[in-house]
Short mmCIF file of C-alpha atoms in Angstrom, two decimals:
data_model
loop_
_atom_site.label_atom_id
_atom_site.label_comp_id
_atom_site.label_asym_id
_atom_site.label_seq_id
_atom_site.Cartn_x
_atom_site.Cartn_y
_atom_site.Cartn_z
CA MET L 1 -0.12 0.17 0.10
CA ALA L 2 2.53 2.73 -1.15
CA GLY L 3 1.57 6.36 -0.49
CA VAL L 4 -0.94 5.80 2.25
CA ILE L 5 1.16 7.74 4.48
CA GLU L 6 1.04 10.62 1.89
CA ILE L 7 -2.15 10.36 1.23
CA VAL L 8 -3.32 10.69 4.69
CA GLU L 9 -1.12 13.35 5.76
CA LYS L 10 -2.50 15.45 2.59
CA GLU L 11 -6.07 14.58 3.49
CA PHE L 12 -5.55 15.26 7.24
CA SER L 13 -3.78 18.74 6.20
CA THR L 14 -7.04 19.52 3.98
CA HIS L 15 -9.25 18.70 6.93
CA LEU L 16 -7.52 20.55 9.50
CA SER L 17 -7.54 23.72 7.01
CA SER L 18 -11.19 23.40 5.97
CA LYS L 19 -13.53 26.14 7.20
CA ARG L 20 -16.32 23.51 6.96
CA PHE L 21 -14.47 21.06 9.43
CA TYR L 22 -13.60 24.18 12.24
CA ILE L 23 -17.32 25.51 11.92
CA LEU L 24 -18.69 22.12 12.62
CA PHE L 25 -15.74 21.20 15.14
CA PHE L 26 -16.05 24.35 17.24
CA ILE L 27 -20.12 24.25 17.51
CA ILE L 28 -20.03 20.45 18.74
CA TYR L 29 -17.07 21.36 20.97
CA PHE L 30 -18.54 24.47 22.60
CA LEU L 31 -21.90 22.89 23.13
CA SER L 32 -20.33 19.71 24.80
CA LEU L 33 -18.58 22.24 27.22
CA GLY L 34 -21.69 24.04 27.83
CA VAL L 35 -23.36 20.75 28.60
CA ALA L 36 -20.53 19.76 30.84
CA TYR L 37 -20.61 23.13 32.84
CA THR L 38 -24.09 22.91 33.29
CA THR L 39 -23.92 19.25 34.94
CA ILE L 40 -21.70 20.29 37.85
CA PRO L 41 -24.25 21.76 40.15
CA ASN L 42 -26.29 18.80 39.91
CA ILE L 43 -23.23 16.57 40.55
CA MET L 44 -22.10 18.90 43.50
CA ASN L 45 -25.58 18.41 45.10
CA GLY L 46 -25.62 14.54 44.65
CA LEU L 47 -21.98 14.56 46.15
CA THR L 48 -22.96 16.86 49.26
CA ARG L 49 -26.44 15.24 50.03
CA VAL L 50 -25.45 11.35 49.24
CA GLY L 51 -21.93 11.46 48.87
CA ASP L 52 -22.06 10.16 45.37
CA LYS L 53 -19.31 8.55 43.75
CA ALA L 54 -18.03 8.67 40.30
CA ILE L 55 -18.53 12.28 39.77
CA PHE L 56 -16.19 12.47 36.54
CA LEU L 57 -18.22 9.39 34.72
CA LYS L 58 -21.56 11.32 35.78
CA MET L 59 -20.19 14.38 33.80
CA PHE L 60 -20.81 12.35 30.75
CA THR L 61 -24.39 10.76 31.90
CA THR L 62 -26.26 13.49 33.90
CA ALA L 63 -28.99 15.36 31.97
CA PRO L 64 -29.27 18.88 33.34
CA SER L 65 -32.86 19.90 33.63
CA ASP L 66 -32.33 23.15 31.92
CA VAL L 67 -30.96 21.47 29.05
CA GLY L 68 -32.76 17.78 28.77
CA ILE L 69 -29.83 16.12 27.09
CA SER L 70 -26.76 14.37 28.59
CA LEU L 71 -23.04 14.69 27.15
CA LEU L 72 -23.35 11.06 26.13
CA GLN L 73 -26.59 11.37 24.26
CA PHE L 74 -25.26 14.82 22.59
CA PHE L 75 -22.32 12.81 21.28
CA SER L 76 -24.34 10.03 19.98
CA ILE L 77 -27.14 12.45 18.31
CA PHE L 78 -24.37 14.99 16.63
CA GLY L 79 -21.17 12.64 16.40
CA PRO L 80 -22.51 11.31 13.28
CA ILE L 81 -22.69 14.72 11.55
CA LEU L 82 -18.73 15.29 12.22
CA GLY L 83 -18.33 11.85 10.68
CA PHE L 84 -19.95 11.70 7.86
CA ILE L 85 -19.10 15.33 6.68
CA LEU L 86 -14.95 14.32 6.37
CA THR L 87 -15.85 11.80 4.15
CA PHE L 88 -19.09 12.45 1.96
CA ASP L 89 -17.15 14.28 -0.72
CA ALA L 90 -13.85 12.54 -0.44
CA ILE L 91 -14.00 10.76 -3.68
CA ASN L 92 -16.72 12.40 -5.72
CA SER L 93 -15.81 15.88 -5.20
CA GLU L 94 -12.04 14.80 -7.09
CA ILE L 95 -13.99 12.89 -9.93
CA SER L 96 -16.14 16.21 -10.38
CA GLU L 97 -13.13 18.26 -10.50
CA GLY L 98 -11.25 15.83 -12.78
CA THR L 99 -8.48 15.27 -9.94
CA LEU L 100 -8.85 11.79 -9.38
CA HIS L 101 -7.16 10.42 -12.23
CA VAL L 102 -4.16 12.81 -11.42
CA SER L 103 -3.92 11.42 -8.19
CA LEU L 104 -3.72 7.69 -9.33
CA SER L 105 -1.45 8.49 -11.97
CA GLN L 106 1.02 9.11 -9.28
CA PRO L 107 3.22 6.24 -7.71
CA ILE L 108 0.70 5.02 -5.52
CA HIS L 109 -1.50 2.12 -5.58
CA ARG L 110 -5.16 2.77 -6.04
CA ASP L 111 -6.10 0.98 -2.31
CA SER L 112 -3.86 3.52 -0.95
CA LEU L 113 -6.20 6.53 -1.92
CA VAL L 114 -9.27 4.81 -0.53
CA ASN L 115 -7.41 3.72 2.77
CA GLY L 116 -5.56 7.13 3.29
CA LYS L 117 -8.70 9.03 2.87
CA PHE L 118 -10.40 6.85 5.26
CA LEU L 119 -7.86 7.00 8.06
CA ALA L 120 -7.33 10.72 7.51
CA GLY L 121 -11.03 11.22 8.49
CA VAL L 122 -10.50 8.87 11.39
CA LEU L 123 -7.51 10.68 12.50
CA ALA L 124 -9.14 14.12 12.57
CA ILE L 125 -12.31 12.11 14.66
CA ALA L 126 -9.48 11.18 16.98
CA VAL L 127 -8.04 14.64 17.38
CA PHE L 128 -11.65 16.31 17.88
CA LEU L 129 -12.39 13.63 20.66
CA THR L 130 -9.19 13.92 22.52
CA VAL L 131 -9.45 17.67 22.73
CA SER L 132 -12.91 17.46 23.36
CA VAL L 133 -12.85 14.37 26.32
CA PHE L 134 -9.87 16.21 27.84
CA SER L 135 -11.52 19.34 28.12
CA ILE L 136 -14.43 17.83 29.96
CA VAL L 137 -11.95 15.99 32.27
CA GLY L 138 -10.07 19.53 32.78
CA ILE L 139 -13.59 21.31 33.68
CA GLY L 140 -14.33 18.46 36.31
CA LEU L 141 -10.82 18.38 37.73
CA SER L 142 -11.14 22.47 38.22
CA ALA L 143 -14.80 22.29 39.57
CA PHE L 144 -14.30 19.24 42.01
CA LYS L 145 -10.80 19.59 43.49
CA MET L 146 -10.15 16.55 43.38
CA PRO L 147 -7.59 13.93 41.26
CA LEU L 148 -9.12 11.68 38.85
CA PRO L 149 -9.44 7.98 40.09
CA LEU L 150 -7.64 5.53 37.96
CA GLY L 151 -10.82 3.20 37.30
CA GLU L 152 -12.62 6.37 36.18
CA LEU L 153 -9.57 7.06 34.17
CA LEU L 154 -9.90 3.83 32.10
CA ARG L 155 -13.32 3.89 31.84
CA ILE L 156 -13.58 7.38 30.22
CA GLY L 157 -10.52 5.97 28.20
CA THR L 158 -12.48 3.43 27.22
CA PHE L 159 -15.56 5.56 26.15
CA TRP L 160 -13.06 7.83 24.01
CA GLY L 161 -12.07 4.81 21.93
CA LEU L 162 -15.82 3.78 21.73
CA SER L 163 -16.75 6.86 20.33
CA ILE L 164 -13.68 7.21 17.88
CA VAL L 165 -14.95 4.08 16.50
CA TYR L 166 -18.66 5.17 16.28
CA PHE L 167 -17.77 8.16 14.87
CA ALA L 168 -15.43 6.42 11.96
CA LEU L 169 -18.59 4.26 11.41
CA TRP L 170 -20.56 7.23 9.82
CA ALA L 171 -17.41 8.25 8.44
CA SER L 172 -17.29 5.02 6.46
CA LEU L 173 -21.23 5.62 5.82
CA GLY L 174 -20.16 8.97 4.23
CA LEU L 175 -17.28 7.31 2.17
CA LEU L 176 -19.49 4.78 0.84
CA PHE L 177 -21.88 7.50 -0.77
CA SER L 178 -18.87 9.33 -2.05
CA ILE L 179 -18.38 6.30 -4.06
CA MET L 180 -21.84 5.19 -4.85
CA ILE L 181 -23.02 8.66 -5.70
CA ARG L 182 -21.46 11.34 -8.22
CA ARG L 183 -22.84 14.47 -6.93
CA PRO L 184 -21.26 15.66 -3.14
CA SER L 185 -24.60 17.13 -2.55
CA THR L 186 -26.60 14.07 -2.89
CA SER L 187 -24.25 12.17 -1.13
CA ALA L 188 -24.33 14.69 1.84
CA LEU L 189 -28.29 14.13 1.62
CA ALA L 190 -27.97 10.29 1.86
CA SER L 191 -26.01 10.38 4.82
CA VAL L 192 -28.43 12.82 6.63
CA ALA L 193 -31.11 10.93 5.65
CA VAL L 194 -29.56 7.71 7.39
CA TRP L 195 -28.50 9.54 10.13
CA LEU L 196 -32.09 10.82 10.74
CA PHE L 197 -33.67 7.34 10.45
CA PHE L 198 -31.39 5.51 12.55
CA SER L 199 -31.03 8.49 15.07
CA ILE L 200 -34.98 9.58 15.32
CA PHE L 201 -37.59 7.75 12.90
CA ILE L 202 -36.27 4.07 13.99
CA TYR L 203 -37.34 4.87 17.32
CA MET L 204 -41.10 5.79 15.97
CA PHE L 205 -40.88 2.58 13.97
CA GLY L 206 -40.08 0.84 17.40
CA GLY L 207 -43.18 2.10 18.98
CA VAL L 208 -45.26 1.04 16.30
CA MET L 209 -44.04 -2.29 16.29
CA GLY L 210 -44.50 -2.46 20.54
CA ARG L 211 -47.99 -1.44 20.08
CA LEU L 212 -48.53 -4.01 17.65
CA GLY L 213 -47.48 -6.65 19.98
CA ILE L 214 -43.72 -7.20 18.01
CA SER L 215 -40.93 -6.93 19.77
CA ARG L 216 -38.33 -4.02 18.65
CA THR L 217 -35.43 -5.27 19.95
CA ILE L 218 -34.13 -6.65 16.79
CA LEU L 219 -34.97 -3.13 15.07
CA MET L 220 -33.34 -1.17 17.76
CA ARG L 221 -30.27 -3.31 17.41
CA LEU L 222 -29.67 -2.22 13.85
CA SER L 223 -29.41 1.45 15.35
CA PRO L 224 -25.63 2.13 15.77
CA PRO L 225 -26.62 5.41 18.17
CA PHE L 226 -28.74 2.68 20.18
CA LEU L 227 -25.71 0.64 20.36
CA TYR L 228 -23.32 3.56 21.40
CA THR L 229 -25.58 4.35 23.91
CA GLN L 230 -26.20 1.32 25.60
CA ALA L 231 -22.20 0.46 25.38
CA SER L 232 -21.36 3.84 26.73
CA SER L 233 -24.02 3.95 29.71
CA ILE L 234 -22.77 0.73 30.95
CA ILE L 235 -18.96 1.82 30.99
CA LEU L 236 -19.89 5.10 32.07
CA ALA L 237 -21.99 3.98 35.13
CA PRO L 238 -20.57 0.96 37.03
CA LYS L 239 -23.75 0.02 38.77
CA LEU L 240 -25.59 -0.65 35.72
CA ARG L 241 -25.83 -4.41 35.10
CA PHE L 242 -28.36 -4.77 32.05
CA VAL L 243 -28.35 -3.18 28.52
CA GLY L 244 -32.32 -4.45 28.60
CA PRO L 245 -35.45 -5.27 30.04
CA VAL L 246 -35.06 -6.65 33.43
CA THR L 247 -37.17 -9.01 35.16
CA MET L 248 -38.34 -9.26 38.83
CA GLU L 249 -36.43 -12.83 39.31
CA GLU L 250 -33.32 -11.07 37.94
CA LEU L 251 -33.28 -8.27 40.61
CA ILE L 252 -34.21 -10.33 43.56
CA GLY L 253 -31.08 -10.67 45.66
CA MET L 254 -28.63 -8.78 43.30
CA VAL L 255 -26.28 -6.67 45.55
CA PRO L 256 -25.99 -2.93 44.65
CA ASN L 257 -22.35 -2.89 43.94
CA PRO L 258 -20.66 -1.41 41.39
CA LEU L 259 -19.32 -3.56 38.41
CA SER L 260 -15.51 -4.00 37.80
CA PHE L 261 -13.83 -2.56 34.72
CA LEU L 262 -13.82 -5.62 33.12
CA GLU L 263 -17.38 -7.04 34.41
CA SER L 264 -18.81 -4.06 32.68
CA LEU L 265 -16.67 -4.63 29.60
CA SER L 266 -18.30 -7.98 29.20
CA ILE L 267 -21.48 -6.76 29.15
CA ILE L 268 -21.30 -4.28 26.45
CA TRP L 269 -18.99 -6.67 24.46
CA PRO L 270 -21.92 -7.79 21.65
CA GLN L 271 -22.66 -3.82 21.23
CA VAL L 272 -18.61 -2.90 20.98
CA VAL L 273 -18.29 -5.84 18.22
CA SER L 274 -21.65 -4.81 16.31
CA ILE L 275 -20.51 -1.29 16.00
CA ILE L 276 -16.94 -2.50 14.88
CA ALA L 277 -18.24 -4.76 12.45
CA GLY L 278 -20.89 -2.26 10.85
CA MET L 279 -17.47 0.35 10.39
CA LEU L 280 -15.33 -2.62 8.84
CA ILE L 281 -18.69 -3.75 6.60
CA LEU L 282 -19.44 -0.23 5.41
CA PHE L 283 -15.63 0.32 4.65
CA LEU L 284 -14.93 -3.08 2.72
CA ILE L 285 -17.88 -2.05 0.60
CA SER L 286 -16.41 1.54 -0.21
CA TYR L 287 -13.34 -0.35 -0.78
CA TRP L 288 -14.32 -2.91 -3.12
CA LEU L 289 -16.64 -0.53 -5.41
CA PHE L 290 -13.65 1.85 -5.69
CA MET L 291 -11.20 -1.09 -6.79
CA LYS L 292 -13.82 -1.91 -9.33
CA ARG L 293 -14.56 1.44 -10.47
CA GLU L 294 -13.32 2.43 -13.83
CA ILE L 295 -11.93 5.94 -13.71
CA ARG L 296 -11.36 8.06 -16.68
CA PRO L 297 -9.99 11.68 -17.36
CA THR L 298 -12.81 14.04 -17.42
#
């Protein structure tokens, strides 16, 4: 795969110099910081009243009453936009501008181009999440005046890695549409349509299925935001033990102690594997379509 590093460097520098990326970056970044700030009074009240623990993790899972959305939900809903905005025009824009065949005429392999574009998008996502998560933790350190426990650091680091994979799944979707659809505007619209369906409309369909007496579990497990929220909730809330409905028999005799990190990880393993598999499947389809595509000078 000669030329992958060069493609990644070129595309990553393009992302960092893109006004579109910076606008979306700062919108999501400052909104997430705003949500983090509004959670602090609620967490402090719980700390003084009941001696609540895992306070740094609660910054990601607490939904302030005046905002109505937690940081986890915020990332789940708006993270996909940052994912596919980096790749929806990765291929078709070069075809429209007539520069793709010029890139492929260089001493690089064709697969290096698609791999480099995808990896550059993932790298940009990693930079955004690193800045956001470190800033949120910094706010907590300043507000709570206490060090970050190692166990919470491990869970936050796992959430950071899971978020990268989740955002990368949507980046692979944008890459797929950029290969399948010739016009960048149409591929962006297709990405938004898929995002809206899995973020909003799928819950409506699930409600209809529930009223008809049909289990909605299978349908909801097809939704990446649903899987991501389930997995992140377990990893960020050590006392959570289930990701689905719980029977009374399962609750009887249960000791309400926090789970260890490995125990929480064992619960969310199916969701994590599903998100990784979805990302890989979408990327492999994109890879296959691009390798089979005939590219001519325009």
